[in-house]
Coordinates of C-alpha atoms and ligand atoms in Angstrom, one line a residue:
M583 CA 6.1 69.3 -36.6
R584 CA 7.4 67.5 -33.5
P585 CA 7.9 69.6 -30.4
L586 CA 11.6 70.4 -30.9
D587 CA 11.8 70.4 -34.8
L588 CA 13.4 73.6 -36.1
T589 CA 12.8 72.9 -39.7
E590 CA 10.1 71.2 -41.8
K591 CA 11.3 67.7 -42.9
D592 CA 10.6 65.9 -46.1
P593 CA 7.0 64.4 -45.5
S594 CA 7.7 61.5 -47.9
K595 CA 10.3 60.3 -45.4
K596 CA 8.0 60.3 -42.4
V597 CA 8.1 57.0 -40.5
T598 CA 7.0 55.5 -37.2
I599 CA 9.4 54.0 -34.8
Y600 CA 8.8 52.4 -31.4
L601 CA 10.7 53.0 -28.2
D602 CA 9.8 50.4 -25.5
G603 CA 6.6 49.8 -27.4
K604 CA 5.5 53.4 -27.7
P605 CA 5.2 54.9 -31.2
Y606 CA 7.0 58.1 -32.2
E607 CA 7.2 60.1 -35.4
A608 CA 10.6 60.0 -37.1
Y609 CA 12.2 60.5 -40.5
E610 CA 13.8 57.7 -42.5
G611 CA 17.6 57.9 -42.0
E612 CA 17.4 60.2 -39.0
K613 CA 19.7 59.3 -36.1
F614 CA 17.7 57.6 -33.3
P615 CA 18.7 60.0 -30.5
V616 CA 17.8 63.0 -32.7
A617 CA 14.4 61.5 -33.5
M618 CA 13.8 61.0 -29.8
L619 CA 15.0 64.4 -28.9
A620 CA 12.7 66.0 -31.5
N621 CA 9.9 64.2 -29.7
G622 CA 11.1 65.6 -26.4
V623 CA 12.5 62.2 -25.1
Y624 CA 15.9 62.6 -23.6
W625 CA 16.4 59.5 -21.4
L626 CA 17.7 56.7 -23.6
T627 CA 19.9 54.4 -21.5
T628 CA 20.9 53.5 -18.0
S629 CA 24.5 53.4 -16.7
S630 CA 25.9 50.4 -14.7
E631 CA 25.3 52.5 -11.6
G632 CA 21.6 52.9 -12.5
R633 CA 21.9 56.5 -13.7
H634 CA 19.6 57.6 -16.5
R635 CA 21.5 58.9 -19.5
G636 CA 20.8 60.6 -22.8
A637 CA 22.9 60.4 -25.9
F638 CA 24.7 63.7 -25.9
T639 CA 27.2 63.8 -23.0
F640 CA 28.9 60.4 -22.5
G641 CA 29.4 57.1 -24.1
P642 CA 27.3 54.7 -26.1
V643 CA 23.6 54.1 -26.0
P644 CA 23.1 50.4 -25.9
V645 CA 19.7 49.4 -27.4
T646 CA 17.9 46.3 -28.7
V647 CA 16.8 46.8 -32.3
N648 CA 14.1 44.5 -33.7
G649 CA 15.1 41.9 -31.2
V650 CA 18.9 42.2 -31.8
K651 CA 20.7 43.3 -28.6
N652 CA 23.8 45.4 -28.1
I653 CA 23.4 47.9 -30.9
N654 CA 24.9 51.3 -30.2
G655 CA 21.9 53.6 -30.6
R656 CA 24.0 56.7 -30.7
K657 CA 24.8 56.1 -34.3
L658 CA 21.6 54.1 -35.3
K659 CA 19.8 55.4 -38.3
V660 CA 16.0 54.7 -38.1
T661 CA 13.8 53.0 -40.6
D662 CA 10.0 52.6 -40.7
G663 CA 8.6 50.3 -38.0
M664 CA 11.9 49.9 -36.1
R665 CA 11.3 48.6 -32.7
I666 CA 13.9 49.8 -30.2
E667 CA 14.2 48.9 -26.5
R668 CA 16.4 50.5 -23.9
Q669 CA 19.2 48.5 -22.6
T670 CA 21.6 49.2 -19.7
Y671 CA 25.3 49.5 -19.8
T672 CA 25.6 46.4 -17.7
D673 CA 24.3 44.1 -20.4
F674 CA 26.1 45.9 -23.2
Q675 CA 28.6 43.1 -24.0
E676 CA 29.8 42.2 -27.4
Q677 CA 28.9 38.7 -28.4
V678 CA 32.3 37.7 -29.7
E679 CA 31.6 35.8 -33.0
I680 CA 34.7 35.1 -34.9
D681 CA 33.5 34.1 -38.3
E682 CA 35.2 34.2 -41.7
G683 CA 34.5 37.9 -41.8
K684 CA 34.7 40.1 -44.9
P685 CA 37.9 39.9 -46.9
V686 CA 40.3 42.7 -45.9
L687 CA 40.4 45.6 -48.4
Q688 CA 43.9 46.9 -49.1
Y689 CA 45.1 50.1 -50.7
V690 CA 48.6 51.6 -51.3
V691 CA 48.9 55.4 -51.5
D692 CA 51.6 58.1 -51.1
V693 CA 49.8 59.9 -48.3
A694 CA 47.1 58.8 -45.8
V695 CA 45.3 61.8 -44.2
I696 CA 43.3 60.9 -41.1
G697 CA 40.5 63.4 -40.5
A698 CA 38.6 65.4 -43.1
G699 CA 38.0 68.7 -41.3
P700 CA 39.4 72.0 -42.6
A701 CA 43.0 70.8 -41.8
G702 CA 42.7 67.4 -43.6
L703 CA 40.9 69.1 -46.6
G704 CA 43.7 71.7 -46.7
V705 CA 46.3 69.0 -47.0
I706 CA 44.5 67.4 -49.9
K707 CA 43.9 70.8 -51.6
E708 CA 47.6 71.7 -51.4
I709 CA 48.7 68.4 -52.8
G710 CA 46.3 69.0 -55.6
G711 CA 46.4 65.5 -57.1
R712 CA 50.2 65.4 -57.4
L713 CA 50.4 62.5 -55.0
T714 CA 48.0 59.6 -54.5
T715 CA 46.1 60.2 -51.2
A716 CA 43.6 58.4 -48.9
L717 CA 41.3 60.6 -46.9
I718 CA 39.9 58.7 -43.9
E719 CA 37.0 60.2 -42.0
E720 CA 35.1 58.7 -39.2
K721 CA 32.0 60.8 -39.6
G722 CA 29.6 60.5 -42.5
W723 CA 30.5 63.9 -43.9
L724 CA 33.5 66.0 -45.0
G725 CA 34.3 69.2 -43.2
G726 CA 34.7 68.2 -39.6
D727 CA 33.7 70.8 -37.0
L728 CA 33.2 73.5 -39.7
K729 CA 30.3 71.4 -41.1
L730 CA 28.5 71.9 -37.7
K731 CA 28.6 75.7 -38.0
G732 CA 25.8 77.9 -39.4
V733 CA 27.2 81.3 -38.7
K734 CA 30.0 83.1 -40.5
Q735 CA 33.6 82.0 -39.7
E736 CA 36.6 84.2 -39.7
G737 CA 38.6 83.9 -42.9
F738 CA 36.0 81.6 -44.5
G739 CA 32.8 83.6 -44.4
D740 CA 29.7 81.4 -44.9
P741 CA 30.6 77.9 -43.8
K742 CA 28.4 76.2 -46.5
E743 CA 30.0 78.1 -49.3
A744 CA 33.5 77.5 -47.9
L745 CA 32.9 73.8 -47.7
E746 CA 31.6 73.6 -51.2
E747 CA 35.0 74.8 -52.3
L748 CA 37.1 72.8 -49.8
T749 CA 35.3 69.5 -50.8
E750 CA 36.1 69.7 -54.5
L751 CA 38.7 67.0 -54.3
P752 CA 41.3 65.9 -57.0
E753 CA 40.5 62.7 -58.8
N754 CA 43.2 60.6 -57.3
T755 CA 42.0 61.2 -53.7
R756 CA 40.4 58.0 -52.3
V757 CA 37.8 59.1 -49.7
F758 CA 36.8 56.7 -46.9
L759 CA 33.8 58.2 -45.2
G760 CA 32.2 56.7 -42.1
T761 CA 35.7 55.0 -41.6
A762 CA 37.6 55.2 -38.3
A763 CA 41.4 54.8 -38.4
L764 CA 42.5 52.5 -35.6
G765 CA 46.2 53.6 -35.4
V766 CA 49.4 54.0 -37.3
F767 CA 52.0 51.2 -37.5
D768 CA 55.5 51.1 -39.0
K769 CA 55.9 48.6 -41.8
G770 CA 59.4 49.2 -43.3
E771 CA 59.1 52.0 -45.9
Y772 CA 55.4 52.2 -45.4
F773 CA 53.0 52.9 -42.6
L774 CA 50.0 50.7 -42.1
V775 CA 46.8 52.5 -41.2
P776 CA 44.1 50.0 -40.4
A777 CA 40.6 51.4 -40.5
V778 CA 37.1 50.1 -40.1
R779 CA 33.9 50.9 -41.9
D780 CA 30.7 48.9 -41.1
D781 CA 32.7 46.0 -39.7
Q782 CA 34.9 46.0 -42.8
L783 CA 38.6 46.1 -42.1
I784 CA 40.5 48.3 -44.6
E785 CA 44.3 48.3 -44.6
I786 CA 45.9 51.4 -46.0
M787 CA 49.6 51.4 -46.7
A788 CA 51.0 54.9 -47.0
K789 CA 54.5 56.3 -47.4
R790 CA 53.5 59.3 -45.3
V791 CA 50.7 59.9 -42.8
V792 CA 49.0 63.1 -41.7
L793 CA 47.1 63.2 -38.4
A794 CA 44.4 65.9 -39.0
T795 CA 42.3 64.3 -36.2
G796 CA 41.1 67.6 -34.7
A797 CA 40.1 68.4 -31.1
V798 CA 37.4 67.2 -28.7
D799 CA 35.1 69.2 -26.5
S800 CA 36.1 69.7 -22.9
I801 CA 33.8 67.9 -20.4
M802 CA 32.8 70.1 -17.5
L803 CA 32.6 68.7 -14.0
F804 CA 29.4 69.6 -12.2
E805 CA 26.9 67.5 -10.3
N806 CA 24.7 65.4 -12.6
N807 CA 26.7 66.4 -15.7
D808 CA 25.5 63.1 -17.3
Y809 CA 21.8 63.8 -17.0
P810 CA 19.7 63.4 -20.1
G811 CA 19.6 66.9 -21.6
V812 CA 23.2 67.8 -21.0
F813 CA 25.0 68.3 -24.3
R814 CA 28.5 68.5 -25.5
R815 CA 29.0 71.5 -27.7
A816 CA 29.6 69.5 -30.9
D817 CA 26.5 67.3 -30.3
A818 CA 24.3 70.4 -29.7
L819 CA 25.6 71.9 -33.0
E820 CA 25.0 68.7 -34.8
V821 CA 21.4 68.4 -33.7
I822 CA 20.7 72.0 -34.6
N823 CA 22.6 72.5 -37.9
V824 CA 22.8 69.0 -39.4
W825 CA 19.4 67.6 -38.2
G826 CA 17.3 70.8 -37.7
V827 CA 16.2 69.9 -34.1
A828 CA 16.5 72.2 -31.0
P829 CA 18.4 70.8 -27.9
G830 CA 15.5 72.2 -25.8
K831 CA 12.9 74.9 -25.5
K832 CA 15.0 76.9 -23.1
V833 CA 18.7 76.2 -22.9
A834 CA 21.5 77.0 -20.4
V835 CA 24.9 77.6 -22.0
V836 CA 27.8 76.9 -19.6
G837 CA 31.5 77.2 -19.8
A838 CA 34.2 79.7 -20.7
F839 CA 33.4 79.9 -24.4
P840 CA 29.6 80.5 -24.6
E841 CA 29.8 82.4 -27.9
E842 CA 30.6 79.2 -29.7
I843 CA 27.0 78.2 -29.1
T844 CA 25.0 81.4 -28.5
A845 CA 25.6 82.8 -32.0
E846 CA 24.0 79.6 -33.4
L847 CA 21.1 79.7 -30.9
D848 CA 20.5 83.3 -31.9
R849 CA 20.3 82.3 -35.5
W850 CA 17.5 79.9 -34.8
G851 CA 15.7 82.0 -32.2
I852 CA 16.3 79.4 -29.4
E853 CA 15.8 80.9 -26.0
Y854 CA 18.9 80.6 -23.8
V855 CA 20.6 81.8 -20.6
V856 CA 24.4 82.0 -20.2
V857 CA 25.5 80.5 -16.8
P858 CA 29.3 80.6 -16.4
N859 CA 29.5 78.7 -13.2
P860 CA 27.2 75.6 -13.1
K861 CA 27.2 73.6 -9.9
R862 CA 24.3 71.1 -10.3
V863 CA 21.7 69.9 -12.7
E864 CA 18.4 68.6 -11.3
G865 CA 15.4 67.0 -12.7
D866 CA 13.6 63.7 -13.1
D867 CA 14.9 61.7 -16.1
R868 CA 16.0 64.9 -17.7
V869 CA 17.3 68.4 -17.1
E870 CA 14.7 70.6 -15.4
R871 CA 16.8 73.1 -13.7
L872 CA 20.4 74.3 -13.3
I873 CA 21.8 75.7 -10.1
D874 CA 25.0 77.8 -10.2
W875 CA 27.7 78.4 -7.5
N876 CA 25.9 81.6 -6.4
G877 CA 22.8 79.6 -5.6
N878 CA 20.8 80.9 -8.6
S879 CA 18.4 78.4 -10.1
Y880 CA 17.5 78.5 -13.8
E881 CA 14.5 76.6 -15.2
V882 CA 15.9 75.0 -18.4
D883 CA 15.4 71.8 -20.3
A884 CA 18.9 71.5 -21.7
V885 CA 22.4 72.4 -20.8
I886 CA 25.1 72.9 -23.4
M887 CA 28.8 72.7 -22.3
A888 CA 30.9 75.3 -24.2
D889 CA 34.1 75.2 -22.3
G890 CA 36.5 75.1 -25.3
R891 CA 38.1 72.3 -27.2
I892 CA 41.4 70.4 -26.5
P893 CA 43.5 68.6 -29.1
D894 CA 42.7 64.9 -29.4
I895 CA 46.1 63.5 -28.2
N896 CA 45.3 59.8 -28.6
P897 CA 46.3 59.5 -32.3
V898 CA 49.5 61.4 -31.5
T899 CA 50.7 59.3 -28.6
Q900 CA 49.7 56.1 -30.3
A901 CA 51.8 57.0 -33.3
G902 CA 54.8 57.7 -31.1
G903 CA 54.6 61.4 -30.6
K904 CA 55.5 63.3 -27.5
L905 CA 53.4 65.9 -25.7
R906 CA 53.9 69.2 -24.1
F907 CA 51.5 71.3 -22.1
K908 CA 50.9 74.9 -23.3
R909 CA 48.0 77.4 -23.3
G910 CA 45.9 75.1 -21.0
Y911 CA 46.0 71.8 -23.0
Y912 CA 48.3 69.0 -24.1
M913 CA 49.6 69.3 -27.7
P914 CA 52.1 67.4 -29.8
V915 CA 55.8 68.3 -29.9
L916 CA 56.5 69.0 -33.6
N917 CA 59.7 69.5 -35.5
S918 CA 60.2 72.4 -37.9
Q919 CA 58.2 70.6 -40.6
H920 CA 55.2 69.8 -38.5
R921 CA 56.2 66.2 -37.9
I922 CA 56.0 64.2 -34.7
R923 CA 58.6 61.9 -36.1
D924 CA 59.9 60.9 -39.6
G925 CA 57.0 60.4 -41.9
I926 CA 54.2 61.4 -39.6
Y927 CA 52.8 65.0 -39.8
V928 CA 50.1 66.7 -37.7
A929 CA 47.9 69.6 -38.7
G930 CA 44.9 71.6 -37.5
S931 CA 43.3 71.6 -34.1
A932 CA 45.2 68.3 -33.4
V933 CA 48.1 70.7 -32.9
S934 CA 46.6 73.7 -31.2
I935 CA 43.2 75.4 -30.9
K936 CA 42.6 78.1 -33.5
P937 CA 40.0 79.3 -35.9
H938 CA 38.9 76.9 -38.7
Y939 CA 40.6 79.0 -41.3
A940 CA 44.0 78.8 -39.5
N941 CA 43.6 75.0 -39.3
Y942 CA 42.9 75.0 -43.0
L943 CA 46.1 77.0 -43.6
E944 CA 48.0 74.6 -41.4
G945 CA 46.7 71.7 -43.6
R946 CA 48.0 73.5 -46.6
L947 CA 51.3 74.1 -44.9
V948 CA 51.7 70.4 -44.2
G949 CA 50.6 69.6 -47.8
A950 CA 53.5 71.9 -49.0
Y951 CA 56.0 70.1 -46.8
L952 CA 54.8 66.8 -48.2
L953 CA 55.2 68.0 -51.7
Q954 CA 58.7 69.1 -51.0
E955 CA 59.5 65.7 -49.4
F956 CA 58.3 64.0 -52.6
G957 CA 60.5 66.3 -54.7
F958 CA 57.8 68.8 -56.0
E959 CA 58.1 72.6 -55.9
A960 CA 56.2 74.1 -53.0
E961 CA 56.2 77.1 -50.8
P962 CA 55.5 76.3 -47.2
C963 CA 56.9 79.6 -46.1
V964 CA 53.8 81.4 -47.6
Y965 CA 51.6 79.5 -45.1
E966 CA 54.0 79.8 -42.3
E967 CA 53.9 83.6 -42.7
K968 CA 50.0 83.7 -42.9
L969 CA 49.8 81.5 -39.8
K970 CA 51.7 84.0 -37.8
E971 CA 48.5 86.1 -37.8
Y972 CA 46.7 83.4 -35.7
E973 CA 47.9 83.1 -32.2
P974 CA 46.4 79.8 -30.9
I975 CA 43.6 80.2 -28.3
A976 CA 44.5 79.8 -24.7
R977 CA 42.1 77.9 -22.5
P978 CA 41.9 79.0 -18.9
L979 CA 42.6 76.0 -16.6
P980 CA 39.4 75.4 -14.6
R981 CA 39.9 75.3 -10.8
L982 CA 37.9 72.4 -9.6
P983 CA 36.1 73.1 -6.3
L984 CA 36.9 69.5 -5.3
D985 CA 35.8 69.7 -1.6
E986 CA 32.6 71.4 -2.2
L987 CA 31.2 69.1 -4.9
S988 CA 29.3 65.9 -4.2
G989 CA 31.9 63.8 -6.0
E990 CA 29.5 60.8 -6.4
D991 CA 27.2 62.9 -8.6
V992 CA 29.9 64.1 -10.9
Q993 CA 30.9 61.9 -13.8
I994 CA 34.5 62.3 -14.8
C995 CA 34.1 59.6 -17.4
G996 CA 30.9 58.1 -18.8
C997 CA 31.9 54.5 -17.9
G998 CA 30.9 54.7 -14.3
V999 CA 34.0 56.6 -13.2
T1000 CA 32.9 59.3 -10.8
L1001 CA 35.0 62.3 -9.6
K1002 CA 34.9 60.7 -6.1
K1003 CA 36.4 57.4 -7.4
V1004 CA 39.4 59.2 -8.9
D1005 CA 39.7 61.7 -6.1
D1006 CA 39.8 59.0 -3.5
V1007 CA 42.8 57.3 -5.2
V1008 CA 44.6 60.6 -5.6
K1009 CA 44.0 61.5 -2.0
S1010 CA 45.4 58.2 -0.9
G1011 CA 48.7 59.5 -2.3
I1012 CA 48.8 57.9 -5.8
T1013 CA 49.5 60.5 -8.5
D1014 CA 50.8 58.3 -11.3
L1015 CA 48.1 58.5 -14.0
Q1016 CA 49.1 55.0 -15.2
I1017 CA 48.2 53.6 -11.8
I1018 CA 45.1 55.8 -11.4
K1019 CA 44.0 54.5 -14.8
R1020 CA 44.3 50.9 -13.7
L1021 CA 42.7 51.4 -10.3
T1022 CA 39.7 53.4 -11.5
H1023 CA 39.4 52.4 -15.2
L1024 CA 39.6 56.1 -16.1
A1025 CA 40.5 56.3 -19.8
M1026 CA 39.9 52.6 -20.3
G1027 CA 36.4 52.7 -21.6
F1028 CA 34.5 53.7 -24.7
C1029 CA 36.2 57.1 -25.3
Q1030 CA 39.6 55.6 -24.7
G1031 CA 40.4 58.7 -22.6
R1032 CA 39.7 61.3 -25.2
Y1033 CA 37.2 63.0 -23.0
C1034 CA 38.1 61.9 -19.5
L1035 CA 41.9 61.8 -19.3
F1036 CA 42.3 65.5 -19.3
N1037 CA 40.0 65.9 -16.3
G1038 CA 41.8 63.1 -14.5
A1039 CA 45.1 64.9 -15.1
L1040 CA 43.6 68.2 -13.9
L1041 CA 42.3 66.6 -10.7
T1042 CA 45.6 64.9 -10.0
S1043 CA 47.5 68.1 -10.6
Q1044 CA 45.2 70.1 -8.4
R1045 CA 45.2 67.7 -5.5
S1046 CA 48.9 66.9 -5.6
G1047 CA 50.3 70.3 -6.6
T1048 CA 52.2 68.7 -9.5
P1049 CA 52.1 71.0 -12.5
M1050 CA 50.2 69.6 -15.6
D1051 CA 53.4 69.6 -17.6
R1052 CA 55.1 67.3 -15.1
L1053 CA 52.4 64.6 -15.2
D1054 CA 53.1 61.4 -17.1
I1055 CA 50.2 61.2 -19.6
P1056 CA 49.5 57.5 -20.6
V1057 CA 50.2 56.6 -24.2
A1058 CA 47.0 55.6 -26.2
R1059 CA 47.1 52.0 -27.2
P1060 CA 45.6 50.8 -30.5
P1061 CA 42.9 50.4 -31.6
I1062 CA 42.3 54.1 -30.9
K1063 CA 38.7 53.8 -31.9
N1064 CA 36.1 51.1 -31.0
V1065 CA 36.1 48.1 -33.2
K1066 CA 34.4 44.7 -32.9
M1067 CA 36.9 41.9 -32.1
K1068 CA 35.7 39.9 -35.1
V1069 CA 36.8 42.6 -37.5
V1070 CA 40.5 42.5 -36.4
A1071 CA 40.7 38.9 -35.2
G1072 CA 43.1 36.9 -37.3
R1073 CA 45.2 39.9 -38.5
Ligands
ATP1711 P1 38.8 72.6 -37.0 O1 39.1 72.1 -35.6 O2 39.1 74.0 -37.2 O3 37.4 72.2 -37.4 P2 40.5 70.4 -38.0 O4 40.4 69.8 -39.4 O5 41.8 70.5 -37.4 O6 39.8 71.8 -38.0 P3 38.1 68.9 -37.1 O7 37.2 69.8 -37.9 O8 37.7 68.5 -35.7 O9 39.6 69.5 -37.0 O10 38.3 67.6 -38.0 C1 38.9 66.5 -37.5 C2 38.2 65.3 -38.1 O11 39.0 64.1 -37.9 C3 36.8 65.0 -37.6 O12 35.9 65.1 -38.6 C4 36.9 63.6 -36.9 O13 35.7 62.9 -37.2 C5 38.1 63.0 -37.7 N1 38.8 62.0 -37.0 C6 39.3 62.0 -35.7 N2 39.9 60.9 -35.4 C7 39.7 60.0 -36.4 C8 40.0 58.7 -36.7 N3 40.7 58.0 -35.8 N4 39.6 58.1 -37.9 C9 39.0 58.9 -38.8 N5 38.6 60.2 -38.6 C10 39.0 60.7 -37.4

């Protein structure tokens, strides 16, 4: 077994891949960063500022594969003999080739559900085949965040068994896996949801749309928070539970919600230490130690951020929804039927942070509203009643020790936007996030602000004294997910 393998892998799938000419053991179809992690290699790319990065905190991992440049190694699945070379962010530029492209695929359905986590699956379950539906999921699996869990979940029990039941879908559900929805657009009586799968543009026309797009992990601001070996919660869970690889031999779990990770580490017997107040990560090309605000130093080879999740607001604002700030995060303003406006519903952790089971119930609730809208009998009040038992989770607003941090070493956004860069603009008196965005490029890069905008708002609020609910949060512009220009050119 490789140094960080947790499980035996299928020996018939064993292959050799090469990183910068050096051979490594991997398994056919394994994700490239996971294969390298299993071999103990964390550094995979270099930012525009020359910072070494891994694949589990920020941004893309540009690599050359068998001589072809500009492949995002983050999602790359390996095959035998694959020759991979590290690239830097600086030369990660799409070669714009506008060719004939693949013909656009078009579908017409009653309801398009974006996101196949517990909420999206709940919508489909409730509709029960009475309407035609399209279920669009960016990842290669159904189940969203629940799929990443190994330990029992409130209301569901064993996550594997729960998912077996949730993923039994009615026949007239068209499932688009590995497909990212790029936005929602009004087209008369229909909404157009353009989506992309393997450079193939798919246009879904739907009478109603559900945003079940979930939440994203909060990024913690400490020095060298982009070092190879720093993990976002979801990435750590994925490497452990989906790929059977440990994030490290000894791990530090940081943030206000360590139990989201420690239960899983216990399950696998991975050694860890909980450090609530990280200040700085140090090491050479990878995490070697973590220092906290009390001056304690912990010898670890990985750091996992478990500081809670926040709703992904980009699909909501792009589709015309308004936001409010409550319980420590921005969330959509909904009418009594869970809509942001006529025809567009939101369900699950895209609305508020709560257990998976409550998100599933909210999906069913939205499904029931949809059935009513289409003239079927349904009882949304049953789910409304059940949901009263689940008060959404409040996330404490972190207080950033802005003047005690070395702001150049803290990455607020993976695209070379440091804490210092944003802080300097705010300190100069500019507190309009639209302008901060233009001056610093915050929220204009690979994640489109999904991970970095919140921290930009927090910093602005803290420096200026403007409450979070008074800040003007920029509206997300389509496409809300990355897409090659050639895919959408000509539409
Ligand atoms: P819970 O948070 O309890 O797991 P949930 O269903 O509300 O429940 P997630 O599990 O995070 O939330 O599921 C949301 C899913 O939506 C994820 O699997 C994510 O990949 C998917 N998703 C988010 N944005 C898009 C998009 N633009 N296109 C396609 N899929 C998306």
